[in-house]
Amino acid sequence: MSTVSDLKGPNRPNRVEVKAAVRRAVEGAADEIIRLARDIYDHPEPGFTEERTSRVVAQALTKAGVNPETQIAITGLKGVRSYNGAGPTVGVLGELDALRAPGHPGADPVSGVAHACGHHSQLGALVGAAIGLGVPEVTATLSGRVAFMATPAEEFIDIGMRWALLETGHLGLLSGKQEMIRLGAFDDVDMAMMVHTSSSGPQRRFIVGGTSNAHVVHYVRFLGKAAHAGGAPHHGVNALQAAMLALTAVNAQRETFEADDRIRVHGIITLGGVATNAVPAEVVYEGRVRGRTMQAVEKIAARVENCYRAGALAIGAELEIVVIPGYLPLENNPVLARLFSANVASEFGKDSIVSQAAHTNAGGSTDMGDLSQIMPVLHPYVAAADGTGHGIDYVISDYRRAVVDSATALALTVVDLLSDDAAEARRLIESHRPAMTRRGYVKSQVDRLRKIHYRGE
Ligand SMILES: [Zn+2]
Ligand SMILES: [Zn+2]
């Protein structure tokens, strides 16, 4: 292997040679990064509790020569590699969290937490990219910096727990990237990229483009009065009846949803009562309203809030609604998409890349959407899984594609951005007009967070 000083002056490698060195380094680390991804799969942790996951990723990044700062937004981490010349900072991201999918083959037998969204393979790709971007050919030629970041809690679940963390001052916003933006972890990052796994689309291909839904999160407590369910039900106020009427009213709205708005309204009851022989005094509902735009979400969310009130009013229950700002729609940057697609095509063949129209929207949401409102981002998918996302059958079927090829594609795209005095990255930043400033984003999210009390009488 050459050293950095061998590669100065006339021996300076050209971009083809740099890319070949990156490819070799990632390939050489293939077993190691797949092993890391599988190890994380075997130890799934839900959002903001990814302590072990964060630790093993930090260790692997340190071994790759990137000493990360840890415990950002509780479990997040960030390690920066600076190259010789000045230039922009490219963020390469991986998500730390699993979700709850009891019955999944990788599920923790007690908690039911499982990597049913494939985030473990993103972390293998993150470390693979760090290894690829640490070889002497790269350090001798690139300008600027790369921030390798692992972000907590992308799956917007366990709302009660997160709300408690907010009320005790441990969080200000309730997803990992949101909170890392709020804390300033992205202040010195100019653009960001990651690769998410998918089971849709042609197997083994990368899918670039498309958008995602905005959403708002409701944490709702219906509060009644306990009484003996056999001996004195007339003394009780049944919170479960209030919640059921509320959800019936929500369902009655569905015929009014406009197809173009891509509305999704869904939720779970996380507390339905505590004793069968007592009138339920408290019922907790965690709900979600999604839509193509924030305006579409707000319109339906206001009606849904009325439905909660209707249930409480009918039964004479009390109601507490916490409205939590969810995610904003994803905007993929066309320049990043072009560079990434070209690298995938040249590495793996033209058939390995599928481009989607910018408005293609499967209905899901991601906090990469929030990031895309303040900087250029890329959130492609790699079709390397079987089963249904978030289902018990969603498993990575092709670890090489999910981990190694994703790492290579990300690292080579960084080479394009930061070569030649980071000319491509500089041009991109100059041409990009973010929809919001970073401070403006944080203010608008914090302002949208509110708590509503209602007494149904
Ligand atoms: Zn997911
Ligand atoms: Zn995911």
XYZ file of C-alpha atoms and ligand atoms in Angstrom:
459
model
C 0.000 0.000 0.000
C 1.217 3.521 -0.760
C 1.610 6.109 1.951
C 0.161 9.601 1.705
C 3.586 11.200 1.113
C 4.268 8.781 -1.785
C 1.154 10.121 -3.454
C 1.946 13.832 -3.545
C 3.058 15.785 -6.597
C 3.549 13.835 -9.841
C 2.491 10.579 -8.160
C -0.874 12.031 -7.236
C -3.447 9.420 -8.296
C -6.174 10.362 -10.725
C -9.831 9.846 -9.896
C -9.991 6.420 -11.539
C -7.086 5.260 -9.374
C -8.600 6.787 -6.241
C -11.883 5.015 -6.924
C -10.103 1.728 -7.526
C -8.346 2.092 -4.164
C -11.667 2.835 -2.425
C -13.297 -0.171 -4.087
C -10.419 -2.453 -3.001
C -10.549 -1.199 0.585
C -14.312 -1.708 0.910
C -14.044 -5.116 -0.732
C -11.224 -6.046 1.624
C -13.440 -5.134 4.589
C -16.518 -6.946 3.220
C -16.544 -9.788 5.751
C -15.900 -7.422 8.636
C -18.710 -4.976 7.805
C -21.223 -7.730 7.057
C -20.297 -9.322 10.386
C -20.896 -5.960 12.095
C -24.329 -5.616 10.448
C -25.301 -9.165 11.459
C -24.096 -8.581 15.015
C -26.307 -5.469 15.246
C -29.217 -7.478 13.787
C -28.719 -9.987 16.633
C -28.884 -7.206 19.257
C -31.785 -4.965 18.176
C -32.539 -1.852 20.234
C -35.430 0.624 19.807
C -34.975 4.381 19.358
C -33.004 6.363 21.955
C -31.945 3.144 23.731
C -29.441 1.997 21.071
C -26.560 1.982 23.540
C -24.903 -1.266 22.497
C -25.467 -0.503 18.824
C -23.936 2.941 19.226
C -20.970 1.460 21.097
C -20.133 -1.172 18.468
C -20.467 1.378 15.647
C -18.219 3.812 17.543
C -15.622 1.050 18.039
C -15.716 0.098 14.350
C -15.392 3.742 13.244
C -12.494 4.267 15.651
C -10.786 1.219 14.177
C -11.335 2.770 10.734
C -9.479 5.870 11.925
C -12.490 8.071 12.676
C -12.805 8.822 16.369
C -16.465 9.719 16.864
C -18.100 11.988 19.362
C -20.791 9.901 21.083
C -24.014 10.408 23.072
C -25.314 13.122 20.766
C -29.124 13.101 21.118
C -28.660 10.313 23.717
C -27.250 7.557 21.458
C -26.197 9.331 18.254
C -22.603 9.678 17.134
C -20.507 11.644 14.695
C -16.929 11.141 13.555
C -15.304 13.606 11.174
C -12.440 12.882 8.804
C -10.709 16.018 7.497
C -8.751 15.962 4.264
C -5.821 18.182 3.355
C -7.525 20.945 1.452
C -10.370 23.076 2.743
C -13.837 22.309 1.423
C -17.397 21.357 2.270
C -18.456 18.594 4.661
C -20.374 15.618 3.315
C -22.441 13.645 5.847
C -22.650 9.877 5.421
C -25.431 8.555 7.620
C -26.678 5.306 9.106
C -29.667 4.774 11.384
C -29.228 2.984 14.707
C -32.684 1.838 15.700
C -34.870 -1.222 15.373
C -38.636 -1.313 15.857
C -41.114 -3.678 17.482
C -42.026 -6.758 15.444
C -42.726 -9.689 17.798
C -42.411 -12.952 15.909
C -39.698 -11.638 13.587
C -36.842 -14.173 13.312
C -34.418 -11.544 14.631
C -36.694 -10.331 17.437
C -35.555 -10.066 21.013
C -37.632 -12.802 22.703
C -38.666 -10.560 25.595
C -39.205 -7.127 24.026
C -40.145 -8.175 20.474
C -37.743 -5.523 19.149
C -36.337 -6.471 15.734
C -34.505 -4.987 12.780
C -37.593 -5.192 10.582
C -36.542 -2.076 8.639
C -32.973 -3.149 7.855
C -31.197 -0.280 9.654
C -28.470 -2.670 10.846
C -27.177 -2.990 7.284
C -26.934 0.830 6.992
C -24.443 0.757 9.862
C -22.298 -1.832 8.102
C -22.373 0.411 5.018
C -21.479 3.470 7.139
C -18.383 1.771 8.531
C -17.526 0.379 5.072
C -17.643 3.897 3.621
C -15.382 5.136 6.442
C -12.867 2.382 5.642
C -12.999 3.121 1.914
C -12.557 6.848 2.463
C -9.553 6.363 4.729
C -7.061 4.906 2.237
C -3.939 6.971 1.386
C -5.066 7.546 -2.225
C -8.163 9.301 -0.831
C -6.459 11.244 1.926
C -3.859 12.492 -0.577
C -6.394 13.825 -3.058
C -9.694 14.885 -1.487
C -10.523 18.293 -0.042
C -13.033 19.059 2.668
C -14.416 16.684 5.275
C -16.686 13.684 5.678
C -18.898 13.382 8.767
C -19.792 9.766 9.500
C -22.966 9.941 11.563
C -25.171 7.320 13.176
C -28.571 8.727 14.035
C -30.959 7.373 16.695
C -34.679 6.767 16.672
C -35.825 7.114 13.063
C -38.828 4.859 13.687
C -41.327 7.172 15.399
C -42.472 4.683 18.057
C -42.669 4.422 21.862
C -44.172 7.895 22.014
C -45.009 7.698 25.732
C -41.377 6.983 26.566
C -40.104 9.754 24.290
C -42.613 12.238 25.686
C -41.340 11.426 29.178
C -37.775 12.100 27.954
C -38.942 15.464 26.618
C -40.744 16.377 29.823
C -37.638 15.571 31.862
C -35.425 17.693 29.604
C -33.524 14.846 27.904
C -34.956 15.570 24.447
C -36.298 18.629 22.648
C -37.535 16.939 19.489
C -38.534 13.294 19.393
C -36.650 11.685 16.497
C -32.908 11.220 16.128
C -32.164 13.459 13.148
C -34.633 16.091 14.385
C -32.894 16.220 17.750
C -29.411 16.166 16.218
C -30.409 19.123 14.018
C -31.772 20.932 17.089
C -28.525 20.316 18.984
C -26.454 21.686 16.097
C -24.801 18.374 15.107
C -25.584 19.160 11.454
C -24.488 22.814 11.630
C -21.109 22.047 10.050
C -22.510 19.484 7.568
C -23.314 20.742 4.065
C -25.044 17.730 2.513
C -25.962 14.207 3.579
C -26.433 10.752 2.106
C -27.483 7.302 3.219
C -28.847 4.113 1.667
C -31.974 2.425 3.064
C -32.872 -1.181 2.286
C -36.072 -2.138 0.512
C -37.866 -5.284 -0.593
C -39.826 -3.517 -3.309
C -38.539 -2.946 -6.800
C -36.300 -5.249 -8.793
C -34.103 -7.350 -6.544
C -30.489 -6.287 -6.098
C -31.068 -2.853 -7.614
C -30.624 0.631 -6.213
C -33.685 2.861 -6.465
C -33.072 6.608 -6.578
C -35.590 9.447 -6.432
C -39.102 9.778 -5.065
C -40.373 11.507 -1.941
C -42.040 10.551 1.340
C -45.021 11.667 3.392
C -45.066 14.405 6.003
C -46.630 13.454 9.304
C -47.787 14.567 12.717
C -47.835 12.398 15.834
C -50.625 12.363 18.422
C -50.098 11.129 21.955
C -53.622 10.969 23.359
C -54.838 10.138 26.860
C -58.569 9.552 27.440
C -59.191 10.011 31.148
C -62.289 8.645 32.888
C -63.074 7.359 36.349
C -62.587 3.842 37.706
C -65.436 1.982 39.366
C -66.407 -1.655 39.944
C -67.382 -2.929 36.488
C -69.982 -5.301 37.985
C -71.084 -3.604 41.178
C -71.105 0.075 40.263
C -70.424 0.782 36.575
C -72.786 3.775 36.813
C -70.214 5.458 39.076
C -67.499 5.138 36.456
C -66.522 7.129 33.364
C -65.311 4.652 30.767
C -62.195 5.934 28.988
C -62.149 2.927 26.655
C -65.658 3.710 25.385
C -64.525 7.293 24.761
C -61.490 6.079 22.814
C -63.551 3.617 20.750
C -66.068 6.314 19.806
C -63.181 8.630 18.916
C -61.631 6.037 16.614
C -65.020 5.312 15.022
C -65.310 9.025 14.298
C -61.775 8.993 12.836
C -62.713 6.115 10.560
C -65.812 8.014 9.403
C -63.472 10.674 7.953
C -61.807 8.315 5.521
C -64.224 8.872 2.640
C -63.221 12.542 2.647
C -59.512 11.903 2.075
C -58.336 13.076 -1.342
C -56.341 10.432 -3.203
C -53.686 12.948 -4.273
C -52.998 13.864 -0.641
C -51.820 10.297 0.180
C -53.414 10.533 3.622
C -52.696 7.743 6.092
C -54.352 7.808 9.514
C -53.367 5.023 11.885
C -52.453 4.305 15.463
C -52.328 1.893 18.357
C -53.843 1.744 21.821
C -50.915 1.247 24.186
C -53.058 1.209 27.330
C -56.616 -0.066 27.213
C -57.304 -0.337 30.936
C -55.648 -2.079 33.853
C -58.215 -4.479 35.361
C -61.031 -6.304 33.585
C -63.330 -5.860 36.549
C -62.849 -2.106 36.739
C -64.186 0.587 34.417
C -61.075 1.764 32.495
C -59.967 5.118 33.878
C -57.187 5.751 31.394
C -56.687 4.766 27.769
C -53.624 5.843 25.799
C -53.604 6.105 22.006
C -50.506 6.779 19.892
C -51.639 8.015 16.490
C -50.252 9.282 13.249
C -51.614 11.463 10.431
C -49.557 11.380 7.243
C -49.939 13.203 3.965
C -48.103 14.416 0.896
C -47.731 17.958 2.220
C -47.767 19.515 5.663
C -50.914 21.442 4.621
C -52.713 18.184 3.798
C -51.597 16.725 7.134
C -52.722 19.772 9.139
C -56.169 19.767 7.504
C -56.867 16.135 8.403
C -55.110 16.312 11.778
C -57.462 19.118 12.858
C -60.466 16.911 12.043
C -58.907 13.956 13.832
C -58.423 16.105 16.947
C -62.150 16.900 16.787
C -62.867 13.156 16.629
C -60.939 12.638 19.888
C -63.033 15.425 21.430
C -66.233 13.822 20.119
C -65.422 10.552 21.915
C -64.620 12.339 25.157
C -67.741 14.498 24.921
C -70.067 11.536 24.361
C -68.824 9.760 27.488
C -68.017 12.768 29.677
C -64.340 11.870 29.758
C -61.340 14.152 29.862
C -58.826 14.330 27.102
C -55.174 15.247 26.800
C -53.728 15.477 23.282
C -50.022 16.058 22.765
C -49.396 17.152 19.179
C -45.830 16.225 18.267
C -44.194 17.538 15.079
C -43.439 14.550 12.898
C -41.500 14.374 9.663
C -41.370 16.643 6.630
C -41.499 15.364 3.029
C -38.266 14.051 1.535
C -36.664 15.995 -1.289
C -33.853 14.098 -3.013
C -31.184 16.361 -4.481
C -30.851 15.793 -8.251
C -27.067 16.371 -8.345
C -26.432 13.832 -5.586
C -28.840 11.464 -7.350
C -26.950 11.847 -10.635
C -23.526 11.218 -9.075
C -24.721 8.251 -7.009
C -26.559 6.719 -9.996
C -23.505 7.072 -12.231
C -21.341 5.290 -9.679
C -23.866 2.472 -9.246
C -24.145 2.086 -13.024
C -20.391 1.979 -13.573
C -19.736 -0.354 -10.624
C -22.621 -2.781 -10.937
C -24.032 -2.261 -14.432
C -26.687 0.002 -15.922
C -29.414 -2.461 -14.899
C -28.490 -1.935 -11.253
C -30.063 1.494 -11.019
C -33.726 2.478 -11.171
C -34.763 6.147 -11.191
C -38.116 7.150 -9.761
C -40.013 10.350 -10.533
C -39.602 13.001 -7.825
C -43.288 12.754 -6.787
C -43.270 8.940 -6.332
C -44.489 8.412 -2.773
C -45.140 5.031 -1.161
C -46.778 6.681 1.872
C -44.070 6.206 4.510
C -42.064 8.957 6.214
C -38.481 9.548 7.317
C -36.594 12.181 9.287
C -34.232 12.356 6.312
C -37.148 14.460 4.990
C -36.514 17.003 7.734
C -32.837 17.135 6.834
C -33.746 17.595 3.153
C -35.554 20.840 4.043
C -32.310 22.395 5.294
C -29.592 20.847 3.060
C -29.151 18.734 -0.090
C -29.693 15.052 0.744
C -29.896 11.687 -0.964
C -31.970 8.797 0.406
C -31.855 5.966 -2.143
C -33.042 2.419 -1.511
C -31.241 -0.829 -2.158
C -33.552 -3.734 -2.971
C -31.749 -6.331 -0.881
C -34.497 -7.599 1.417
C -37.375 -10.058 1.323
C -40.754 -9.614 2.958
C -42.805 -6.572 3.953
C -41.156 -3.567 5.579
C -41.897 -3.519 9.331
C -43.403 -7.018 9.004
C -42.139 -10.178 10.676
C -40.870 -11.484 7.341
C -38.690 -8.467 6.443
C -35.128 -9.796 6.356
C -32.021 -8.853 4.398
C -31.623 -11.473 1.696
C -28.462 -10.052 0.119
C -25.981 -8.686 2.651
C -23.342 -8.032 0.015
C -25.671 -5.722 -1.852
C -27.134 -4.123 1.283
C -23.836 -3.507 3.065
C -20.806 -3.754 0.769
C -22.250 -2.370 -2.462
C -24.024 0.438 -0.568
C -20.742 1.348 1.152
C -18.931 1.397 -2.196
C -21.588 3.527 -3.900
C -21.636 6.040 -1.027
C -17.830 6.266 -0.820
C -17.385 6.694 -4.577
C -19.998 9.461 -4.589
C -18.034 11.249 -1.859
C -14.897 10.927 -4.041
C -16.735 12.674 -6.880
C -17.944 15.424 -4.548
C -14.614 16.178 -2.888
C -12.109 15.591 -5.727
C -10.516 18.510 -7.625
C -10.638 20.847 -4.645
C -14.210 19.667 -3.936
C -15.408 21.399 -7.106
C -18.593 19.323 -7.459
C -19.594 19.788 -3.800
C -18.918 23.524 -3.977
C -21.041 23.878 -7.128
C -23.841 21.882 -5.534
C -23.938 24.108 -2.451
C -23.924 27.250 -4.589
C -26.859 26.038 -6.688
C -28.946 24.712 -3.788
C -31.589 26.834 -2.110
C -32.789 25.067 1.054
C -36.496 25.365 1.847
C -35.705 26.418 5.431
C -32.779 27.690 7.463
C -31.565 25.387 10.237
C -32.749 27.760 12.984
C -36.022 28.331 11.114
C -36.596 24.578 10.946
C -35.976 24.087 14.668
C -38.216 27.025 15.575
C -41.093 25.806 13.408
C -40.859 22.254 14.811
C -40.665 23.447 18.420
C -43.579 25.871 17.825
C -45.757 23.071 16.452
C -45.370 21.018 19.615
C -48.424 21.637 21.796
C -50.612 20.083 24.437
C -54.414 20.318 24.365
C -56.721 19.670 27.324
C -60.403 19.047 26.832
C -63.156 18.186 29.267
C -66.110 16.419 27.682
C -69.083 17.914 29.457
Zn -38.906 1.753 9.204
Zn -36.182 2.444 8.017
